[in-house]
Coordinates of C-alpha atoms and ligand atoms in Angstrom, one line a residue:
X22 CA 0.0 0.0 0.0
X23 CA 1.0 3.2 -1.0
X24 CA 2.3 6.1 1.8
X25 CA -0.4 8.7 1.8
X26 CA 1.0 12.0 4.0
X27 CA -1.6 15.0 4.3
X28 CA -1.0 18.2 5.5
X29 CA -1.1 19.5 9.0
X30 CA -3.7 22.9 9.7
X31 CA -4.4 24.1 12.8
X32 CA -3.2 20.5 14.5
X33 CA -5.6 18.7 12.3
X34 CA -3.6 16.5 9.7
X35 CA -5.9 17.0 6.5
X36 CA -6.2 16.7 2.6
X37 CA -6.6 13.9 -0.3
X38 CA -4.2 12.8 -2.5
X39 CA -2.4 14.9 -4.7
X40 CA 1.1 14.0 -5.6
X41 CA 3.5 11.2 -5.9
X42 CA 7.3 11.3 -4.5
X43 CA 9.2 9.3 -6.8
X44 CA 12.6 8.0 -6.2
X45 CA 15.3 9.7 -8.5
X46 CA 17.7 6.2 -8.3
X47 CA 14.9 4.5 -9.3
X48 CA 12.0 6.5 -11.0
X49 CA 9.8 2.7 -10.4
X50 CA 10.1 3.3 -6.7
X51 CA 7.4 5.5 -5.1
X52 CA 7.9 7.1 -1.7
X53 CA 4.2 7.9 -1.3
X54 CA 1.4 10.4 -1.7
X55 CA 1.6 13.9 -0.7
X56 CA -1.5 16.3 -0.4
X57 CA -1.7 19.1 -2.6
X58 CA -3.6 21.8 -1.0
X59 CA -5.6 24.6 -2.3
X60 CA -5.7 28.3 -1.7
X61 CA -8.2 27.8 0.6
X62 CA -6.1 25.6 2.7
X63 CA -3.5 27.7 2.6
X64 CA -5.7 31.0 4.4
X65 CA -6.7 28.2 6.8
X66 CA -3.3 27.3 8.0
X67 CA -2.4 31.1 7.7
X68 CA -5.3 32.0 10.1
X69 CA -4.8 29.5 12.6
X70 CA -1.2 30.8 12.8
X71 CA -2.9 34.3 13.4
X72 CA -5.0 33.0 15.9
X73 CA -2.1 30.7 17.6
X74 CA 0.2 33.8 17.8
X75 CA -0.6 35.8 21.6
X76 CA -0.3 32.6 23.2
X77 CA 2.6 31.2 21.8
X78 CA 4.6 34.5 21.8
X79 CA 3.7 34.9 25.4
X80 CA 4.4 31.4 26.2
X81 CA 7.5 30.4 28.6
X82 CA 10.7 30.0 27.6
X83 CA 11.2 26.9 28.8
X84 CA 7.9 25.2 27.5
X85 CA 9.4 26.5 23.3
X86 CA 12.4 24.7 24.7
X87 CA 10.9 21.8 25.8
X88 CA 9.4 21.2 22.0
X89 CA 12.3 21.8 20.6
X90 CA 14.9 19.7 22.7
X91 CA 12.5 17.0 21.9
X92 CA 12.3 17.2 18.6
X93 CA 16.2 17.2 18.6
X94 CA 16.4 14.2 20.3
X95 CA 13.7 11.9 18.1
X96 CA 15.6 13.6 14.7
X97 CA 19.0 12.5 16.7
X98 CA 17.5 9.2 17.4
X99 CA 15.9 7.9 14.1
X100 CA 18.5 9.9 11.8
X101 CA 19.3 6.2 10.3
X102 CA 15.7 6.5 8.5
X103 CA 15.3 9.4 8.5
X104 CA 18.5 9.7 6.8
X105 CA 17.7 6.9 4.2
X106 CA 14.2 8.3 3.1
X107 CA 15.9 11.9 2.5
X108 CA 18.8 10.2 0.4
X109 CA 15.4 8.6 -1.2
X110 CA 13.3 11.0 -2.1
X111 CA 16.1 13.7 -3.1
X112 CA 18.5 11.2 -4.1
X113 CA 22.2 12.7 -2.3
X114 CA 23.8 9.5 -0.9
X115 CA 23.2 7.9 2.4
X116 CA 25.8 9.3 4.3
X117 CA 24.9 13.0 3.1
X118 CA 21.3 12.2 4.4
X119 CA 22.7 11.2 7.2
X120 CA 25.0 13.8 8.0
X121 CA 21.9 16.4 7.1
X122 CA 19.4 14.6 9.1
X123 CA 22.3 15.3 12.2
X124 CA 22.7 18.6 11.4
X125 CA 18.7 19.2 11.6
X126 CA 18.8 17.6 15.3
X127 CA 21.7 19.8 16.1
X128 CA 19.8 23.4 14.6
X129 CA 16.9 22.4 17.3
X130 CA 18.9 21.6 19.9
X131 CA 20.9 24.9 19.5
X132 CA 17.5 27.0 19.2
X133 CA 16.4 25.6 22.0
X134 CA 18.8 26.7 24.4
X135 CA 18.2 30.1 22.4
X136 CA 15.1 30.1 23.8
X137 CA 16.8 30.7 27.1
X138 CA 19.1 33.2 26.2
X139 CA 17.1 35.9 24.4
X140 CA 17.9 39.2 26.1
X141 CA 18.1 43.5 25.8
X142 CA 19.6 46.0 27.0
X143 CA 19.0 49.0 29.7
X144 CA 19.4 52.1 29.0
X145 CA 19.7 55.4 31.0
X146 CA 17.6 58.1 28.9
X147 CA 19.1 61.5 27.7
X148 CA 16.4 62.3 30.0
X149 CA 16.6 62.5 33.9
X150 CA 14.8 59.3 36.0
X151 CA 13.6 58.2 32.7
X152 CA 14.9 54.3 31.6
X153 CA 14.9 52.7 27.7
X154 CA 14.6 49.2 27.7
X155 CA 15.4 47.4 24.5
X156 CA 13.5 44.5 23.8
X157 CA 13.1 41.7 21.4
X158 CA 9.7 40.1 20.5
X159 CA 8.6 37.8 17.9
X160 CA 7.6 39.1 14.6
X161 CA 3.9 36.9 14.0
X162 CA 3.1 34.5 11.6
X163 CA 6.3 33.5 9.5
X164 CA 5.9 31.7 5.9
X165 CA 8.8 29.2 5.5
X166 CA 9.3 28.7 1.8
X167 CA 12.1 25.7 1.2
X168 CA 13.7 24.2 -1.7
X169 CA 14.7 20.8 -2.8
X170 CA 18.2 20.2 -2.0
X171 CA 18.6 20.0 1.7
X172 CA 15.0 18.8 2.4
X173 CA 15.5 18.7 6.1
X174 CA 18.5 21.2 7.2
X175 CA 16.7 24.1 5.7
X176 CA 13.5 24.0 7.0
X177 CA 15.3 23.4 10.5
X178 CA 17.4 26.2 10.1
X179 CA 14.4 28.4 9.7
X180 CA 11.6 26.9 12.0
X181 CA 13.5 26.3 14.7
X182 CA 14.8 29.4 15.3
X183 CA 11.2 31.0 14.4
X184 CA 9.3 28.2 17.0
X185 CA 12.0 29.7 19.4
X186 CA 11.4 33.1 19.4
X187 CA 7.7 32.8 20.0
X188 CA 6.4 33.2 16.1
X189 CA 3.8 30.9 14.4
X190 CA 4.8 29.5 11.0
X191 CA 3.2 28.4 8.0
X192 CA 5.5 25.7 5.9
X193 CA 5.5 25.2 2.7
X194 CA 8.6 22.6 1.8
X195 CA 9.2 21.6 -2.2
X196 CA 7.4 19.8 -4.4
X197 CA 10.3 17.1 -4.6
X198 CA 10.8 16.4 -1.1
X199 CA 7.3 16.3 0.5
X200 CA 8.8 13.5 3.0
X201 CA 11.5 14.9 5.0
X202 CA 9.1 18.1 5.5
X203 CA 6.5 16.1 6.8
X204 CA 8.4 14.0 8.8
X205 CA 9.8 16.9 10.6
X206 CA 6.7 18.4 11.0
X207 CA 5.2 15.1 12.7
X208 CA 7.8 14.9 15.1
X209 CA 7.3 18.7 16.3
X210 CA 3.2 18.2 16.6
X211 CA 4.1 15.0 18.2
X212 CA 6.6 17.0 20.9
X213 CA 3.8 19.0 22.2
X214 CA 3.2 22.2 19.5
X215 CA -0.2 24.2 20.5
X216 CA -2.5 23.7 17.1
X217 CA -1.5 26.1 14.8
X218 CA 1.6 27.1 15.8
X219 CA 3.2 25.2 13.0
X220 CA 1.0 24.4 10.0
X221 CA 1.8 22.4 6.7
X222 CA 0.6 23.4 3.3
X223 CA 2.6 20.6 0.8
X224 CA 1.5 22.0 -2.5
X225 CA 2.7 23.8 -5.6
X226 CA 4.3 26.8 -5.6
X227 CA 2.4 29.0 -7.7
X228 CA -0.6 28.1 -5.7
X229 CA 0.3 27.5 -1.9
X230 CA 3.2 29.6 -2.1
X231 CA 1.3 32.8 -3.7
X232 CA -1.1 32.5 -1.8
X233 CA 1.4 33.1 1.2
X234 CA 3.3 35.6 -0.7
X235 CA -0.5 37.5 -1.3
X236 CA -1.7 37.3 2.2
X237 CA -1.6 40.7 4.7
X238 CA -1.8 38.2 7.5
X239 CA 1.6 36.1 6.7
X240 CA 4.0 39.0 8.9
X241 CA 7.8 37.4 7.5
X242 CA 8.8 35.2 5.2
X243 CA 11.6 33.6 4.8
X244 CA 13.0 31.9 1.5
X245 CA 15.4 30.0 -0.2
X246 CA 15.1 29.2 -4.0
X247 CA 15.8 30.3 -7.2
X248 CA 16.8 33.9 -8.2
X249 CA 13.5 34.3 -10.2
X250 CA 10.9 33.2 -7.5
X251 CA 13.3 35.1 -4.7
X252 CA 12.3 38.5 -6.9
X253 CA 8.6 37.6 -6.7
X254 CA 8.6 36.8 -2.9
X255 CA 10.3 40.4 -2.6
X256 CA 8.0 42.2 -4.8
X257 CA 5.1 41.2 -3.1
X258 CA 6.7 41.7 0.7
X259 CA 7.3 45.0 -0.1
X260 CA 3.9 45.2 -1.6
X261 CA 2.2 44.1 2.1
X262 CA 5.3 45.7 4.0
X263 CA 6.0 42.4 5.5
X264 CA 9.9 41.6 6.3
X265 CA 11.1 39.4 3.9
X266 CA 14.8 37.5 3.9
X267 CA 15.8 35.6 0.9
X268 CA 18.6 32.9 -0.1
X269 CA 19.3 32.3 -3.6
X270 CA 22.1 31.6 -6.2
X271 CA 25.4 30.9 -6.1
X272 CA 28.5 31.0 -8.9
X273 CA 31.1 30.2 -6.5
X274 CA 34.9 30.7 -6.7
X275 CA 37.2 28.5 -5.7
X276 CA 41.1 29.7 -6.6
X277 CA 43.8 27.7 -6.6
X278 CA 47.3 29.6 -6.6
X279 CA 50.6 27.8 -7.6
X280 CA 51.4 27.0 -3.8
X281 CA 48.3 25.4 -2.8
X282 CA 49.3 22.0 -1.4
X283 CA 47.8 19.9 -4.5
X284 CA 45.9 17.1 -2.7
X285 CA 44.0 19.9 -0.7
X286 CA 43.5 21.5 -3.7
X287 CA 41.8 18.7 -5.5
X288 CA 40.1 17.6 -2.2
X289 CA 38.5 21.2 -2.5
X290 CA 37.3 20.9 -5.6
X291 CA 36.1 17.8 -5.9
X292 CA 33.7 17.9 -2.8
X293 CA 33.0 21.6 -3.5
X294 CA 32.1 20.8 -7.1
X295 CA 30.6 17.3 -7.0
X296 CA 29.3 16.1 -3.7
X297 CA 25.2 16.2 -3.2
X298 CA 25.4 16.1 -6.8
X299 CA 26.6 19.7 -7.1
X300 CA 23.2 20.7 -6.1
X301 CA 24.1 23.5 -3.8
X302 CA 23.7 27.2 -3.4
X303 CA 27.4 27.1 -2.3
X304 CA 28.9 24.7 -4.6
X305 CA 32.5 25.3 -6.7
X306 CA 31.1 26.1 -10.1
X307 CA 33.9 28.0 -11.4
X308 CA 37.7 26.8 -10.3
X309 CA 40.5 29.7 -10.6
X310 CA 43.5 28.3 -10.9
X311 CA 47.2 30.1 -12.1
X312 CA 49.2 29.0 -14.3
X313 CA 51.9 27.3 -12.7
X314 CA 50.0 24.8 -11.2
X315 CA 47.3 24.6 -14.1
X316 CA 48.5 21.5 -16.2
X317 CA 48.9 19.7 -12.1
X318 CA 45.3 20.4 -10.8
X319 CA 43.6 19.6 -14.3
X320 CA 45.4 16.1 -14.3
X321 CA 45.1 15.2 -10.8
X322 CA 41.4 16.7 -10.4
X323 CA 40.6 14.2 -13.8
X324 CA 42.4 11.1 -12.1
X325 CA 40.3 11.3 -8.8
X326 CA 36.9 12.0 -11.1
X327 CA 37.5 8.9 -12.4
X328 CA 37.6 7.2 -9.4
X329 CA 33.9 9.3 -8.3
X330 CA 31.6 6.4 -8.2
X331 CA 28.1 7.8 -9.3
X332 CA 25.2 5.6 -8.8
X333 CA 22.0 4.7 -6.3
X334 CA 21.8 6.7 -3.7
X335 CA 20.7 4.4 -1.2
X336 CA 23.9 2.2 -2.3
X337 CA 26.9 2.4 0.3
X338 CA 29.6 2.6 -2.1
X339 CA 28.0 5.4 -3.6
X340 CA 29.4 9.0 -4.0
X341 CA 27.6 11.0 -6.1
X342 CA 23.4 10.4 -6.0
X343 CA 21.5 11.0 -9.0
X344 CA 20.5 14.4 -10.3
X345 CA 17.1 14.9 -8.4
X346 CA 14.4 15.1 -11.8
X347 CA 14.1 15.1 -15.4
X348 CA 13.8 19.0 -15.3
X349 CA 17.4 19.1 -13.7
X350 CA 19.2 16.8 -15.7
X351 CA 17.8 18.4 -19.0
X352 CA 18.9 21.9 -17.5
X353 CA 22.7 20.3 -16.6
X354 CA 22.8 18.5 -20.2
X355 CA 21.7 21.8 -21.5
X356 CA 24.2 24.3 -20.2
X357 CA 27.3 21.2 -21.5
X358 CA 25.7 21.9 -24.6
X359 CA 26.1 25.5 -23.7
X360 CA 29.5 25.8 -22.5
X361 CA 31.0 23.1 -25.6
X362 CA 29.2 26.2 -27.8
X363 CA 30.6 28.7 -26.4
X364 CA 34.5 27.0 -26.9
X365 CA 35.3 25.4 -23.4
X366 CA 36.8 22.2 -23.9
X367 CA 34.6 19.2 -21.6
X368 CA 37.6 17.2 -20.5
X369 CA 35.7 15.3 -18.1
X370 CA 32.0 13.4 -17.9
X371 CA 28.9 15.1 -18.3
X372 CA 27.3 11.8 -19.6
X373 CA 24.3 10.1 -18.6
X374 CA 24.7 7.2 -16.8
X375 CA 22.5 3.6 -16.7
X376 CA 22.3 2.9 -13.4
X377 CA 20.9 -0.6 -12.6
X378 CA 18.0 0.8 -12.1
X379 CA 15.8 3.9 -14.1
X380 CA 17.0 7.2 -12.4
X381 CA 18.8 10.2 -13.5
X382 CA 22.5 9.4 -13.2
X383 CA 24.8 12.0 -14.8
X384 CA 28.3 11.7 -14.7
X385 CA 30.2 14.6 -13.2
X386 CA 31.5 16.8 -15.7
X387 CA 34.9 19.0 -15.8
X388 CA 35.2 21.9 -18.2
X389 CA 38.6 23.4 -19.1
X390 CA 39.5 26.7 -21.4
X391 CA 36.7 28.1 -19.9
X392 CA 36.6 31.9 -19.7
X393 CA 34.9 34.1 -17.1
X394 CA 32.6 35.9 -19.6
X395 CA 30.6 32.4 -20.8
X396 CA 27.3 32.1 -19.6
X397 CA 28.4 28.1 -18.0
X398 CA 30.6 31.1 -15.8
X399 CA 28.0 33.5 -15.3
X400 CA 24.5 31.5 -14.6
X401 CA 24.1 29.0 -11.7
X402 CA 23.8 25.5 -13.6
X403 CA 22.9 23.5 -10.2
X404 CA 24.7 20.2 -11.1
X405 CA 27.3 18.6 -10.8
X406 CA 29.2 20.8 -13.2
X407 CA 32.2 23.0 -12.5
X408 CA 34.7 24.8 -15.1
X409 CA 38.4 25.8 -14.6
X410 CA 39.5 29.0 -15.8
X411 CA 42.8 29.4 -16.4
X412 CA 44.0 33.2 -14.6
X413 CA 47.5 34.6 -14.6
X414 CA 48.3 35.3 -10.8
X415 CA 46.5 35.9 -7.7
X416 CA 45.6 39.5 -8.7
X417 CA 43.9 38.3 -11.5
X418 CA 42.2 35.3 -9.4
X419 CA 40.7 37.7 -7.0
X420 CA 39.0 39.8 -10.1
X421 CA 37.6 36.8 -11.7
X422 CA 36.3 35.3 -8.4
X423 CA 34.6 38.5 -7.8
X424 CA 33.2 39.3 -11.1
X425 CA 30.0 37.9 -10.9
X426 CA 26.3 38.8 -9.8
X427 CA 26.6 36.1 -7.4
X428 CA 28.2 36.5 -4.0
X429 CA 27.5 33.1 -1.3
X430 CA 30.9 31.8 -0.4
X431 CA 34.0 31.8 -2.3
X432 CA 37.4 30.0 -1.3
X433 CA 41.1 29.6 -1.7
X434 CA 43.7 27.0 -1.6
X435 CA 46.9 28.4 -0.9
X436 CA 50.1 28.2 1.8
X437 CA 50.4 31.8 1.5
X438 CA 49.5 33.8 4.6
X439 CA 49.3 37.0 2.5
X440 CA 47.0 35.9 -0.2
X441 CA 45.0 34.1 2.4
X442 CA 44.2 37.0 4.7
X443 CA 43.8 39.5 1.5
X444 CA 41.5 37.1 0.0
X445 CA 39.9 36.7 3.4
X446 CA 39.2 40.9 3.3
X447 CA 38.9 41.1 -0.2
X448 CA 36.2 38.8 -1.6
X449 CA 33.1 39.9 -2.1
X450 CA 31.0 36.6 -0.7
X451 CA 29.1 36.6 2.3
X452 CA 31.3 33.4 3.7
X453 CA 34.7 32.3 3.1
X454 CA 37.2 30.0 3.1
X455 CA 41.1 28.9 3.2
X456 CA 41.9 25.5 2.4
X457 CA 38.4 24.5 2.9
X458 CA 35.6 23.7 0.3
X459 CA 33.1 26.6 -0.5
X460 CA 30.6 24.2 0.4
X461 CA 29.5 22.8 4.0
X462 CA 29.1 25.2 7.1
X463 CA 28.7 24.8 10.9
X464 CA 25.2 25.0 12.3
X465 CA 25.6 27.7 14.9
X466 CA 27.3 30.9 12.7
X467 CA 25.5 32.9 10.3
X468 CA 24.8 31.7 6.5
X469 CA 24.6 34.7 4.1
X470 CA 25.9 36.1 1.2
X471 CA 26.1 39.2 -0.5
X472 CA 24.8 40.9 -4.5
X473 CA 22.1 38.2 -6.1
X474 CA 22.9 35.8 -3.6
X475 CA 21.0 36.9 -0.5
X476 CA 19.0 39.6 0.8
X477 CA 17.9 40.5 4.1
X478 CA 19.6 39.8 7.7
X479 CA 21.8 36.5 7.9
X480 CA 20.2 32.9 8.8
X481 CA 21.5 30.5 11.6
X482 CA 23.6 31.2 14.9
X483 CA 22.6 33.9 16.8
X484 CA 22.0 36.1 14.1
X485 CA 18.9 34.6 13.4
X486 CA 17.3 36.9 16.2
X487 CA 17.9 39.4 13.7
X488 CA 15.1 38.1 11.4
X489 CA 12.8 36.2 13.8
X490 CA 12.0 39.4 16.0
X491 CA 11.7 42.5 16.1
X492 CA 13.4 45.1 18.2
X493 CA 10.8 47.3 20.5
X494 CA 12.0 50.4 22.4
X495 CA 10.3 51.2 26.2
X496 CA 10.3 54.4 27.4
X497 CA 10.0 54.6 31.3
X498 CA 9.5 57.5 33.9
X499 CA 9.9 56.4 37.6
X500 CA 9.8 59.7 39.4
Ligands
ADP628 P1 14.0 25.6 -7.6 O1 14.4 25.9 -9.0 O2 15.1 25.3 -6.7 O3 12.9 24.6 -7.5 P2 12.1 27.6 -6.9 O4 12.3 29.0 -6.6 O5 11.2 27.3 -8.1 O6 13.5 26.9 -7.0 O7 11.4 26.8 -5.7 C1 11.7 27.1 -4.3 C2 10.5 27.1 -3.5 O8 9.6 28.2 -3.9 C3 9.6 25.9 -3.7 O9 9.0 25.5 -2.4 C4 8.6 26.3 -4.6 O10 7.4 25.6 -4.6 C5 8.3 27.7 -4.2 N1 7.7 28.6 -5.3 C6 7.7 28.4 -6.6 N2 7.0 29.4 -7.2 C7 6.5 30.1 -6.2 C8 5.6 31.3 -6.2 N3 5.1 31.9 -7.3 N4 5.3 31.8 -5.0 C9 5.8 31.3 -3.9 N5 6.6 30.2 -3.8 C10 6.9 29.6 -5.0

């Protein structure tokens, strides 16, 4: 029997069938049924967030942290499964589920201590026996807008520190990855949530999600996706004067000077570039490398790509998942197409692959000769694609990496303190880093970047206050 998962309004789990989660290792394999709701559904779940607002705001510290320390724990303890069915239904490999489904336990277990720790400030007034207390509250009902690609750390990143400042949410995850969502979802409702504090609304985007994006009563939202729907969420926030933060595209840098230490180097690039399938906002699409070590990182990076085994997600030896639809993998074969007609030699992959079973298995693909001007330089491809571009010195490395309208994380490999603390102050990313990849981040500092990238306050750590309250001002006269 198939799965059949409904949404979850105003702690009533409701809705009928709608859509199918299919298994991109093996398109045969169905996760289960997902409801689809309506715009009606969605002005439910956004008035019982309305209506569950005063008393969550004004609820105790300690009950928010309560929920969300025991959520932690049942994401901690089931993060085998849980792990497995995101690698399923998204289709990174088992240990990237894993590790994901970890990192969700540990955002809620920070955010719950948060809870705790919220505080202001007191101030004396200009004016005599008069004190200014500076508060923070929560902001209301928060739309949560996710996207595909980490189907459980990014909805955690954003509802737990939204539960923990006392706002009311309305969730809707993507299309693709209905399961993770509703599993965490069912664990929080299950840890003792107040009905309609948290509401689910699976659906499509143009219908749940503009409805969200249309409604005076939705106070924030917060969203990670593509450039094109980011502009439409921002449009219509400033249309209803509702704060709005946004996480978008990436065209990440990472440099490689003449003397990085090689096998960091390729290390770098080949996890930056190719693990989770390349499908990150902060993956190395564009490698800038100088001359003199060039001809060095091209061969080795090739030798250990054909060593990358690409295959079923949900297969151990795995290390690179399949791309997650058909969509995808035509927009990745596409912008090969793209980049061999522009003149950028494909030295590596960019095949598809038969797996043993029907999924959409690309291997990873390696451009050389590329120049920083070709669109495969410019536009975020979202696969596991990455180009090397060929660049003088480090002067000319730092240019390239920052010309782009993109700026998430950038990185360099290099054993030079001087270009590594220059770099550090010079590139125009909102995170960065030395000998690392430009890809994976700790849960407990701020996520950000700068230009098309990202707009609005930073996400995760203790910045998130910034975004899931709002700062009020009391004026006092004691005599
Ligand atoms: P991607 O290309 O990664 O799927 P999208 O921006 O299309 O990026 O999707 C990210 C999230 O935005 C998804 O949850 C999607 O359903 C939602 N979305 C898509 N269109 C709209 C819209 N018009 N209004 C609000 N949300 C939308």
């Amino acid at each position: 029997m198939t799965l059949f998962r409904k949404n979850l309004i105003d702690g009533e789990w409701l809705g009928e069938a709608g859509s199918r989660n299919i298994n991109p290792s093996n398109t045969g394999d169905v996760v289960g049924e997902y409801a689809s709701a309506g715009p009606e559904q969605a002005k439910q779940a956004i008035a019982a967030a309305k209506a569950a607002f005063p008393a969550w705001s004004r609820s105790a510290p300690l009950a928010r942290h309560a929920v969300l320390k025991k959520a932690s724990d049942e994401i901690m303890a089931r993060k085998d499964e849980i792990g497995r069915n995101l690698a399923r239904e998204e289709g990174k490999t088992l240990a990237e589920g894993i590790g994901e489904t970890i990192r969700a336990a540990q955002l809620f277990d920070f955010f719950a201590g948060e809870t705790l720790r919220l505080s202001g400030e007191l101030v004396p007034s200009v004016r005599p026996g008069v004190g200014v207390e500076i508060t923070r509250e929560a902001v209301g009902v928060v739309g949560i807008i996710t996207p595909w690609n980490f189907p459980i750390a990014i909805p955690a990143w954003k509802i737990a520190p939204a539960l923990a400042y006392g706002n009311t949410i309305v969730f809707k995850p993507a299309e693709l990855v209905p399961e993770s969502a509703w599993t965490i979802v069912d664990i929080l409702h299950r840890a003792g949530l107040p009905k309609g504090v948290l509401n689910l609304v699976m659906g499509k985007g143009s219908v749940v999600g503009q409805a969200m994006l249309d409604s005076p009563d939705v106070n924030a939202i917060t969203f990670t996706g593509s450039v094109g729907t980011g502009k439409r969420v921002a449009a219509a926030s400033v249309e209803h004067m509702r704060k709005f933060q946004l996480e978008m595209g990436g065209k990440n840098p990472l440099v490689v000077l003449d003397d990085a230490d090689l096998a960091v180097a390729v290390d770098c690039a080949i996890n930056g570039a190719y693990f989770s399938t390349g499908q990150r906002c902060t993956a190395s699409s564009r490698l800038v490398v100088t001359e003199g070590i060039h001809d060095r990182f091209v061969a080795a990076l090739k030798e250990r790509m054909e060593k990358l085994v690409v295959g079923d997600a949900l297969d151990a030896r795995t290390q690179i998942g399949p791309v997650v639809d058909a969509t995808q993998l035509k927009q990745d074969e596409d912008y090969i197409a793209i980049g061999r007609n522009e003149g950028a030699e494909l030295a590596f992959g960019g095949e598809r692959l038969d797996g043993a079973t029907p999924g959409f298995y690309l291997t990873p693909a390696l451009f050389t000769g590329a120049t920083n001007a070709m669109r495969i330089s410019r536009e975020e491809i979202f696969g596991p694609v990455a180009n090397v571009i060929r660049v003088k010195d480090y002067d000319e490395a730092l240019a390239v990496a920052n010309d782009t309208p993109f700026g998430l994380t950038s990185g360099i490999c290099t054993s030079s303190l001087k270009h590594a603390t220059h770099f550090k102050r010079n590139s125009e990313a909102g995170m960065v880093m030395v000998n690392l990849p430009t890809a994976g981040v700790d849960f407990h500092v701020p996520f950000g970047g700068r230009k098309g990238s990202s707009y609005g306050p930073r996400e995760q750590g203790r910045y998130a206050t910034e975004f899931y309250t709002t700062v009020k001002t009391a004026y006092t006269f004691a005599g």
